[in-house]
Amino acid sequence: MQRLTSKLKGNKLAQIILLVLYVLVTSLSLYLAQASVTAFLLLLVSLLLLYYTELPDRLKWVIAGVVLVGVIPFVASTGPSYQSYMEVATVVGIYVAMALGLNIVVGLAGLLDLGFVAFFAIGAYTYGIFATAQAANFMPFGVFPLSGDSFWIFILIGCFVAALFGVLLGIPVLRVKGDYLAIVTLGFGEIIRIVFNNLDKPVNITNGAMGLASVKPPEIFGFQFVYPNQFYFIVLAILLFVILAVRRFEFSKIGRSWKAVRENEIAAQSMGIHLVRTKLLAFAIGASFSGMMGVVFAAKQTFVDPTSFTLLESITILVMVILGGMGSVPGVILGAAVITILNLQVLTEVTNYLNQLSLNGVISFPEALSPAKMQRFIFGAILIIFAIYRPQGLIPAKNPVFDEESLKEGSENHRKKQIKVESDKGFQA
Amino acid sequence: MLADILNTLPQVLVDGLALGAIYAVIALGYTMVYGILELINFAHGEIFMTGAFIGVAMLILMTGMGWLAAMPAILALILVLVVTSILTGFMGVGIERMAYRPLRNSPKLITLISAIGVSFLLQDLVRFITEYKRGNYILTGPSMFNSQFTIKFSSVSSSFSDAFFKTSTLILIICVVVMMVALDFFVNKTKWGMAMRAVAQDRDTASLMSINVNKVISLTFFIGSALGGATGVLFAVQYGTIDPYIGFILGLKAFTAAVLGGIGNIRGAMAGGIMLGLLEMFAAANLQLLTNGVLGAEYKDVFAFAILIIVLIFKPEGLFGKAVTEKV
C-alpha cells in the first residue's frame, strides 16, 4: 500500500487515469443499479479524491464542473430515484453554502455564533412572505404573490436583508466577546424563531406556527423550476459564486484581518485593524450566504414554517464546520456534505435496515435506539471527539506558504526595476 | 390597567419566587464554574435535567416497591434529593475530567464547542434511556405535596386577589434557601471554600500556595452539579412533567440570571435568579396587558433573552459584579 501511494505521488497521469476510472466505475454502477445509495455516495466521493490529486487547480475545477454538471445528473437521471438523489445533492449544496458562511464567522474571525440558522430563516421568510399571498395582509399596495420571476431578485434581497440583520446582531458584538457572544447569538436565534412563530398578530406577517404554504416556484422566461433536479442547478450556480467569494475573501486583506482578530484581538487592534468593522463584516458576509440559501430553500420546499429553524439546525451547521476544519474551505465543504448525507441518507437507511431485521425477527431492536433519532447523540459525540483529539478538523486549514528567498529576490528585482526606471529617467534628463 | 396588574400581583410574586429560586440555584452552578475556569459550562442545564430524571425515576421506583407509601413523603424527598445530588455531582466531575480538562490550555472556542457537545450528548442519552424503558421520553412523576395553600392578600387590601400555592412550592423555596445558605457558608467560611476563591482569583498563584488546583476544580464541579441535580428533582416535583429538552432553555435563562447578578459572583447569582424569575412571571402575566395585546405571553422567553442582551451590552459586569479590565 505504502509503495503504491509513493508510486502514485508525483505521477499525474496515473492519478488522472485512476480518477477517470473511478468515476466511470461508480457512474456505471449507479447507472445499472439505480436504487443503490452506495453507488451515488461513491460517485460523490470522486470529488474528494479529486481534491487530493496533484493536478493543477484549473484542471481540478474543470473536472469538478464536469462531474457535478454533467456526470451526476445524467447518470442518476434514468432511474426511479432520480429526484431523491437530486434532492440530496441540492440539500447538500444548501448546507455547504451555509457552512461556508458560518466558517467565515467561526473559522476565520473566531466568533462563535450559535444562532446562525436565524439568517437562513430570514432569507426564507423574505421570499416566503412576498411569494405567497401573505404580503397582501400588511401591504395595501402591490399585487401578491409576486410572480416567480422575482425569485432571482429575491436571491439578492435575501442576501442583503440577512446581511443587514447580521450587522444588527453584530452591534452587540462590539461590547461582548468570547463565550458571551455564543450565548447572545444563541438568544438571538431563539428570539428570531419565537418572533416568526408569533408574528401572526396583531398584524399577520408570518402566519405564525401555521407557516407559509405554496410559495411560488422560481420562473425564468416562462420556465418553472419545480423539481429538485432543476433546483440542483440553481444551487450549484450560487454555490460556485459562494466558493469563489470565500476563496477571494480568505486571502485578501480582510481575510487576514479576520485571522488576526481570531488569534489575538488586542494584538490585532494594535496593528491597526479596525475591530468593529472587521467583525461586522464577518457577520454580514456569513449571514448573506445563509440568506441567499434561505430564499432557495423557501422556493424549493414551497413551504416555510418556524420548525425548520431550530437550535438543532444551528448546531448542525456548527458541527459541519468543526468536523471539516475551522477556517478550511475544502474541509467545510466535506464536513457539510458528510453531515447532510449522514442525516438524510445514511441514518434513515440504517434505520430501515435495522427495522427490517427486527421485523424478520433476526434481532429485537427497540424503537428508542433507532439511528434516525440519534442525531443529537452523534453530533454531540462528534463535537467532543473533534474538540479533544482533532481540533483542526478533517482537512486542516492551510495558509499559503511563501518562499522567503523568491520573495526577497522578487523585491530585489522590483527594486532593480525601479532603479532601472529611475536611471532611465536620469538618462533622459 | 394598573388595577388589573395589582390584582394579579400576589400570584405573580409567588410563582415568580418559585421560578426564581430554581433559576438562582442553577445560576450558582454556572457562576461557580465560570469564576474558576472562565468557561460557560453549557452542560449544566443538562445536568439539571438529568437530576430531574434521576429523581423522578427514583420516585417511580420507590412507588413501585411501596416505599413511598410506607415512609413520610418528606423523608422520601430528602432521600431522593441526597442520592440525586451525589450522582449528578459525580457526573459533573466526570464531565470535567473527560471533556474539559484535556482542553484546559487550548483556545476557549474549542472548550466551548466541547461543552456544547456534552450538552447534546446528555440530552440524547437521557432521551433514549427513558424512551427505551418507558416507551415515551416525556415523564410524569408521582404527584406529591399537592395540598393547596391560600395567602389572603385580599384581606390586606381589596385591590389584591388571593395567591395560591402548593406545599411543593414551600418545600422548593425552603430547600433552595438551605442550599444557598450552606453554599455561602462553605465558600466564605471553610478552608476548601477559601481554596476555591483563591483558584478563582489566580490559578497559578494558588497552585504555588500548595493548593491542589485540579482537586479544587473537581470540587467546584461536584458542588455545582450536585446543586443543579437537586434543583432538578425539586423542579420535577413542583411542575410534574419533564422531558429531556427542558435543560437547555432553562439553563440559558439561569445563565442570564448569573450574568444579571455579575458572573463569578455567588450572591449576585442568587439575587439575579430571583429577579429574573419575578420579571419573567410578571412579563408572562402582564405583557399582553401592557402592550395592548400586541405581545402575548409567548414572548416571555424573548423578554428573558432581551434582558440578557441588554445587560451584556450596557453592563457586562452585571448588577453586583466588578468590572474587569483585560490585561495584555
CSV table of C-alpha atoms in Angstrom, one decimal, chain B:
chain,number,residue,atom,x,y,z
B,1,MET,CA,-54.8,48.6,33.7
B,2,LEU,CA,-53.0,49.2,36.9
B,3,ALA,CA,-55.8,47.7,38.8
B,4,ASP,CA,-55.5,44.5,36.8
B,5,ILE,CA,-51.8,44.3,37.4
B,6,LEU,CA,-52.2,44.9,41.1
B,7,ASN,CA,-54.9,42.3,41.2
B,8,THR,CA,-52.7,39.5,39.8
B,9,LEU,CA,-49.6,40.7,41.6
B,10,PRO,CA,-49.7,38.4,44.6
B,11,GLN,CA,-49.9,35.3,42.4
B,12,VAL,CA,-47.2,36.6,40.2
B,13,LEU,CA,-45.0,37.2,43.2
B,14,VAL,CA,-45.5,33.6,44.5
B,15,ASP,CA,-45.0,32.0,41.1
B,16,GLY,CA,-42.0,34.2,40.3
B,17,LEU,CA,-40.4,33.4,43.6
B,18,ALA,CA,-40.7,29.7,42.9
B,19,LEU,CA,-39.3,30.0,39.4
B,20,GLY,CA,-36.6,32.5,40.5
B,21,ALA,CA,-35.5,30.1,43.2
B,22,ILE,CA,-34.9,27.4,40.6
B,23,TYR,CA,-33.0,29.9,38.3
B,24,ALA,CA,-30.9,31.0,41.3
B,25,VAL,CA,-29.6,27.6,42.2
B,26,ILE,CA,-28.8,26.7,38.6
B,27,ALA,CA,-27.2,30.1,38.1
B,28,LEU,CA,-24.9,29.2,41.0
B,29,GLY,CA,-23.5,26.3,39.0
B,30,TYR,CA,-22.8,28.5,36.0
B,31,THR,CA,-21.3,31.2,38.1
B,32,MET,CA,-19.0,29.0,40.2
B,33,VAL,CA,-17.6,27.2,37.1
B,34,TYR,CA,-17.2,30.5,35.3
B,35,GLY,CA,-15.5,32.1,38.3
B,36,ILE,CA,-12.9,29.3,38.4
B,37,LEU,CA,-12.4,28.3,34.7
B,38,GLU,CA,-13.8,31.2,32.8
B,39,LEU,CA,-15.9,28.7,30.9
B,40,ILE,CA,-19.6,28.6,30.3
B,41,ASN,CA,-20.5,25.1,31.3
B,42,PHE,CA,-23.2,24.5,28.6
B,43,ALA,CA,-23.8,21.1,30.0
B,44,HIS,CA,-25.0,22.5,33.4
B,45,GLY,CA,-28.6,22.8,32.1
B,46,GLU,CA,-28.4,19.2,31.1
B,47,ILE,CA,-27.1,18.2,34.5
B,48,PHE,CA,-30.2,19.8,36.0
B,49,MET,CA,-32.3,17.9,33.5
B,50,THR,CA,-30.6,14.6,34.3
B,51,GLY,CA,-31.1,15.3,38.0
B,52,ALA,CA,-34.8,15.7,37.4
B,53,PHE,CA,-34.9,12.4,35.5
B,54,ILE,CA,-32.9,10.5,38.2
B,55,GLY,CA,-35.2,11.9,40.8
B,56,VAL,CA,-38.4,11.0,39.1
B,57,ALA,CA,-37.0,7.6,38.2
B,58,MET,CA,-36.3,7.0,41.9
B,59,LEU,CA,-39.7,8.2,43.0
B,60,ILE,CA,-41.4,5.9,40.5
B,61,LEU,CA,-39.2,3.0,41.6
B,62,MET,CA,-40.0,3.7,45.3
B,63,THR,CA,-43.7,3.9,44.5
B,64,GLY,CA,-43.5,0.6,42.7
B,65,MET,CA,-41.8,-1.0,45.7
B,66,GLY,CA,-44.3,0.6,48.1
B,67,TRP,CA,-41.7,2.5,50.0
B,68,LEU,CA,-43.3,5.9,49.2
B,69,ALA,CA,-46.4,4.9,51.0
B,70,ALA,CA,-44.5,3.4,53.9
B,71,MET,CA,-42.4,6.4,54.8
B,72,PRO,CA,-43.3,10.1,55.3
B,73,ALA,CA,-43.2,11.9,51.9
B,74,ILE,CA,-40.8,14.5,53.2
B,75,LEU,CA,-38.3,11.8,54.2
B,76,ALA,CA,-38.6,10.2,50.8
B,77,LEU,CA,-38.0,13.5,49.1
B,78,ILE,CA,-34.9,14.2,51.2
B,79,LEU,CA,-33.5,10.7,50.4
B,80,VAL,CA,-34.1,11.3,46.7
B,81,LEU,CA,-32.5,14.7,46.9
B,82,VAL,CA,-29.4,13.4,48.6
B,83,VAL,CA,-28.9,10.4,46.3
B,84,THR,CA,-29.6,12.5,43.1
B,85,SER,CA,-27.2,15.3,44.1
B,86,ILE,CA,-24.4,12.8,44.8
B,87,LEU,CA,-25.0,11.1,41.5
B,88,THR,CA,-25.2,14.3,39.5
B,89,GLY,CA,-22.2,15.7,41.4
B,90,PHE,CA,-20.1,12.8,40.3
B,91,MET,CA,-21.4,13.2,36.8
B,92,GLY,CA,-20.3,16.8,36.8
B,93,VAL,CA,-16.8,15.7,38.0
B,94,GLY,CA,-16.7,13.1,35.2
B,95,ILE,CA,-17.7,15.6,32.6
B,96,GLU,CA,-15.0,18.0,33.7
B,97,ARG,CA,-12.4,15.2,33.7
B,98,MET,CA,-13.4,13.8,30.3
B,99,ALA,CA,-14.4,16.9,28.2
B,100,TYR,CA,-12.9,20.0,29.8
B,101,ARG,CA,-9.6,19.1,31.5
B,102,PRO,CA,-7.8,17.9,28.3
B,103,LEU,CA,-8.7,21.2,26.8
B,104,ARG,CA,-7.7,23.5,29.6
B,105,ASN,CA,-4.8,25.0,27.7
B,106,SER,CA,-6.5,25.2,24.2
B,107,PRO,CA,-8.4,28.1,22.9
B,108,LYS,CA,-11.6,28.9,24.7
B,109,LEU,CA,-13.6,28.4,21.5
B,110,ILE,CA,-12.6,24.7,21.5
B,111,THR,CA,-13.6,24.1,25.1
B,112,LEU,CA,-17.0,25.8,24.4
B,113,ILE,CA,-17.6,23.5,21.5
B,114,SER,CA,-16.8,20.5,23.6
B,115,ALA,CA,-19.3,21.8,26.2
B,116,ILE,CA,-22.0,22.1,23.6
B,117,GLY,CA,-21.2,18.5,22.5
B,118,VAL,CA,-21.5,17.3,26.1
B,119,SER,CA,-24.9,19.0,26.4
B,120,PHE,CA,-26.2,17.4,23.2
B,121,LEU,CA,-24.8,14.0,24.2
B,122,LEU,CA,-26.6,14.1,27.6
B,123,GLN,CA,-29.9,15.2,26.1
B,124,ASP,CA,-29.9,12.2,23.8
B,125,LEU,CA,-28.6,9.8,26.3
B,126,VAL,CA,-31.4,10.6,28.7
B,127,ARG,CA,-33.9,10.6,25.9
B,128,PHE,CA,-33.1,7.1,24.7
B,129,ILE,CA,-32.8,5.6,28.2
B,130,THR,CA,-36.2,7.0,29.1
B,131,GLU,CA,-37.7,6.1,25.8
B,132,TYR,CA,-36.2,2.6,26.0
B,133,LYS,CA,-37.5,2.0,29.5
B,134,ARG,CA,-40.9,3.6,29.2
B,135,GLY,CA,-41.7,4.0,25.6
B,136,ASN,CA,-42.0,7.8,25.8
B,137,TYR,CA,-39.5,10.3,26.7
B,138,ILE,CA,-41.9,12.7,28.4
B,139,LEU,CA,-42.1,11.6,32.0
B,140,THR,CA,-44.6,12.5,34.7
B,141,GLY,CA,-43.6,11.9,38.3
B,142,PRO,CA,-45.9,10.7,41.1
B,143,SER,CA,-47.8,13.6,42.4
B,144,MET,CA,-46.6,14.7,45.9
B,145,PHE,CA,-47.2,17.6,48.1
B,146,ASN,CA,-50.3,18.7,46.3
B,147,SER,CA,-52.3,20.3,49.0
B,148,GLN,CA,-53.0,24.0,48.3
B,149,PHE,CA,-52.5,26.9,50.5
B,150,THR,CA,-54.0,30.4,50.2
B,151,ILE,CA,-52.4,33.6,51.3
B,152,LYS,CA,-55.2,36.0,51.9
B,153,PHE,CA,-53.7,39.1,50.2
B,154,SER,CA,-57.3,40.3,49.8
B,155,SER,CA,-57.6,40.9,53.5
B,156,VAL,CA,-54.6,43.3,53.3
B,157,SER,CA,-56.1,45.4,50.6
B,158,SER,CA,-59.1,44.8,48.4
B,159,SER,CA,-57.2,45.6,45.2
B,160,PHE,CA,-55.2,42.3,45.6
B,161,SER,CA,-56.6,38.9,44.9
B,162,ASP,CA,-55.5,35.9,46.9
B,163,ALA,CA,-52.4,33.9,46.0
B,164,PHE,CA,-52.5,30.2,45.8
B,165,PHE,CA,-49.5,27.9,46.2
B,166,LYS,CA,-48.8,24.2,46.7
B,167,THR,CA,-46.9,22.6,49.5
B,168,SER,CA,-44.2,21.7,47.0
B,169,THR,CA,-43.6,25.4,46.3
B,170,LEU,CA,-43.0,25.9,50.0
B,171,ILE,CA,-40.6,22.9,50.1
B,172,LEU,CA,-38.9,24.2,47.0
B,173,ILE,CA,-38.3,27.6,48.5
B,174,ILE,CA,-37.1,26.2,51.8
B,175,CYS,CA,-34.7,23.7,50.2
B,176,VAL,CA,-33.3,26.4,47.9
B,177,VAL,CA,-32.7,28.7,50.8
B,178,VAL,CA,-31.0,26.0,52.8
B,179,MET,CA,-28.8,25.1,49.8
B,180,MET,CA,-27.8,28.7,49.2
B,181,VAL,CA,-27.0,29.4,52.9
B,182,ALA,CA,-25.0,26.2,53.1
B,183,LEU,CA,-23.1,27.1,49.9
B,184,ASP,CA,-22.5,30.7,51.1
B,185,PHE,CA,-21.1,29.3,54.4
B,186,PHE,CA,-19.0,26.8,52.6
B,187,VAL,CA,-17.4,29.2,50.2
B,188,ASN,CA,-16.8,32.0,52.7
B,189,LYS,CA,-16.1,30.3,55.9
B,190,THR,CA,-14.3,26.9,55.3
B,191,LYS,CA,-10.8,26.1,54.2
B,192,TRP,CA,-11.9,24.5,51.0
B,193,GLY,CA,-14.1,27.5,50.2
B,194,MET,CA,-11.0,29.7,50.6
B,195,ALA,CA,-9.1,27.4,48.3
B,196,MET,CA,-11.9,27.8,45.7
B,197,ARG,CA,-11.8,31.6,46.0
B,198,ALA,CA,-8.1,31.5,45.6
B,199,VAL,CA,-8.2,29.4,42.5
B,200,ALA,CA,-10.9,31.7,41.0
B,201,GLN,CA,-8.7,34.7,41.7
B,202,ASP,CA,-5.4,33.3,40.2
B,203,ARG,CA,-4.9,29.7,39.3
B,204,ASP,CA,-1.2,29.8,39.0
B,205,THR,CA,-0.5,31.6,42.3
B,206,ALA,CA,-3.0,29.4,44.1
B,207,SER,CA,-1.0,26.4,42.9
B,208,LEU,CA,2.1,28.0,44.3
B,209,MET,CA,0.4,28.3,47.6
B,210,SER,CA,0.2,24.5,47.7
B,211,ILE,CA,-3.5,24.4,46.6
B,212,ASN,CA,-4.3,21.3,44.6
B,213,VAL,CA,-5.9,23.2,41.7
B,214,ASN,CA,-7.3,20.1,39.9
B,215,LYS,CA,-8.9,18.9,43.1
B,216,VAL,CA,-10.5,22.3,43.7
B,217,ILE,CA,-11.9,22.4,40.2
B,218,SER,CA,-13.3,19.0,40.6
B,219,LEU,CA,-14.8,20.0,43.9
B,220,THR,CA,-16.4,23.1,42.2
B,221,PHE,CA,-17.9,20.9,39.5
B,222,PHE,CA,-19.2,18.5,42.2
B,223,ILE,CA,-20.9,21.1,44.2
B,224,GLY,CA,-22.3,23.0,41.3
B,225,SER,CA,-23.6,19.8,39.7
B,226,ALA,CA,-25.0,18.4,42.9
B,227,LEU,CA,-26.9,21.6,43.5
B,228,GLY,CA,-28.2,21.6,39.9
B,229,GLY,CA,-29.3,17.9,40.2
B,230,ALA,CA,-31.1,18.6,43.4
B,231,THR,CA,-32.9,21.5,41.8
B,232,GLY,CA,-33.9,19.2,39.0
B,233,VAL,CA,-35.7,17.0,41.5
B,234,LEU,CA,-37.4,20.0,43.1
B,235,PHE,CA,-38.4,21.2,39.6
B,236,ALA,CA,-39.9,17.8,38.7
B,237,VAL,CA,-41.9,17.7,42.0
B,238,GLN,CA,-43.1,21.3,41.5
B,239,TYR,CA,-44.1,21.2,37.9
B,240,GLY,CA,-44.8,17.5,37.4
B,241,THR,CA,-43.9,16.8,33.8
B,242,ILE,CA,-40.3,16.7,32.5
B,243,ASP,CA,-38.7,16.0,29.1
B,244,PRO,CA,-35.0,15.8,28.1
B,245,TYR,CA,-35.1,19.2,26.5
B,246,ILE,CA,-36.1,21.3,29.5
B,247,GLY,CA,-32.5,21.8,30.5
B,248,PHE,CA,-31.3,23.9,27.6
B,249,ILE,CA,-33.7,26.9,27.7
B,250,LEU,CA,-33.9,26.8,31.5
B,251,GLY,CA,-30.1,26.6,31.6
B,252,LEU,CA,-29.9,29.6,29.2
B,253,LYS,CA,-32.2,31.6,31.5
B,254,ALA,CA,-30.2,30.6,34.5
B,255,PHE,CA,-27.1,31.7,32.8
B,256,THR,CA,-28.9,35.0,32.1
B,257,ALA,CA,-29.5,35.2,35.8
B,258,ALA,CA,-25.9,34.6,36.5
B,259,VAL,CA,-24.9,37.4,34.1
B,260,LEU,CA,-27.5,39.7,35.6
B,261,GLY,CA,-26.0,39.2,39.0
B,262,GLY,CA,-22.5,39.5,37.8
B,263,ILE,CA,-20.8,36.4,36.6
B,264,GLY,CA,-18.5,34.8,39.1
B,265,ASN,CA,-20.4,36.4,42.0
B,266,ILE,CA,-22.2,33.8,44.1
B,267,ARG,CA,-24.5,36.1,45.9
B,268,GLY,CA,-25.1,38.0,42.7
B,269,ALA,CA,-26.3,34.8,41.0
B,270,MET,CA,-28.8,34.2,43.8
B,271,ALA,CA,-30.2,37.8,43.5
B,272,GLY,CA,-30.2,37.6,39.7
B,273,GLY,CA,-32.1,34.3,39.7
B,274,ILE,CA,-34.9,35.6,41.9
B,275,MET,CA,-35.0,38.8,39.9
B,276,LEU,CA,-35.2,37.1,36.6
B,277,GLY,CA,-37.9,34.7,37.9
B,278,LEU,CA,-40.0,37.6,39.1
B,279,LEU,CA,-39.5,39.6,35.9
B,280,GLU,CA,-40.4,36.6,33.7
B,281,MET,CA,-43.6,35.8,35.6
B,282,PHE,CA,-44.5,39.4,35.6
B,283,ALA,CA,-44.0,39.6,31.8
B,284,ALA,CA,-45.9,36.4,31.2
B,285,ALA,CA,-48.9,37.7,33.2
B,286,ASN,CA,-48.9,41.3,32.1
B,287,LEU,CA,-47.2,41.6,28.7
B,288,GLN,CA,-50.4,41.4,26.8
B,289,LEU,CA,-52.0,44.0,29.1
B,290,LEU,CA,-49.1,46.4,28.9
B,291,THR,CA,-48.8,46.3,25.1
B,292,ASN,CA,-52.5,46.3,24.4
B,293,GLY,CA,-52.4,42.8,23.1
B,294,VAL,CA,-49.6,43.3,20.6
B,295,LEU,CA,-47.2,41.0,22.5
B,296,GLY,CA,-48.6,37.9,24.2
B,297,ALA,CA,-47.3,35.7,26.9
B,298,GLU,CA,-45.4,33.7,24.3
B,299,TYR,CA,-42.9,36.4,24.3
B,300,LYS,CA,-41.7,35.8,27.8
B,301,ASP,CA,-38.7,33.9,26.6
B,302,VAL,CA,-37.9,36.8,24.2
B,303,PHE,CA,-38.2,39.0,27.2
B,304,ALA,CA,-35.6,37.0,29.2
B,305,PHE,CA,-33.2,36.9,26.3
B,306,ALA,CA,-33.7,40.6,25.7
B,307,ILE,CA,-32.7,41.2,29.3
B,308,LEU,CA,-29.6,39.1,28.8
B,309,ILE,CA,-28.6,41.0,25.7
B,310,ILE,CA,-29.3,44.4,27.2
B,311,VAL,CA,-27.3,43.6,30.3
B,312,LEU,CA,-24.4,42.3,28.3
B,313,ILE,CA,-24.3,45.3,26.1
B,314,PHE,CA,-24.7,48.0,28.7
B,315,LYS,CA,-23.4,46.5,31.9
B,316,PRO,CA,-21.4,43.3,31.1
B,317,GLU,CA,-20.1,43.1,34.6
B,318,GLY,CA,-23.7,42.6,35.9
B,319,LEU,CA,-25.5,44.3,38.7
B,320,PHE,CA,-23.2,43.2,41.5
B,321,GLY,CA,-20.1,42.3,39.7
B,322,LYS,CA,-16.8,44.1,39.4
B,323,ALA,CA,-15.7,45.4,36.0
B,324,VAL,CA,-12.5,43.5,34.9
B,325,THR,CA,-10.0,45.2,32.7
B,326,GLU,CA,-8.2,42.9,30.3
B,327,LYS,CA,-4.5,42.6,30.9
B,328,VAL,CA,-2.3,42.2,28.0
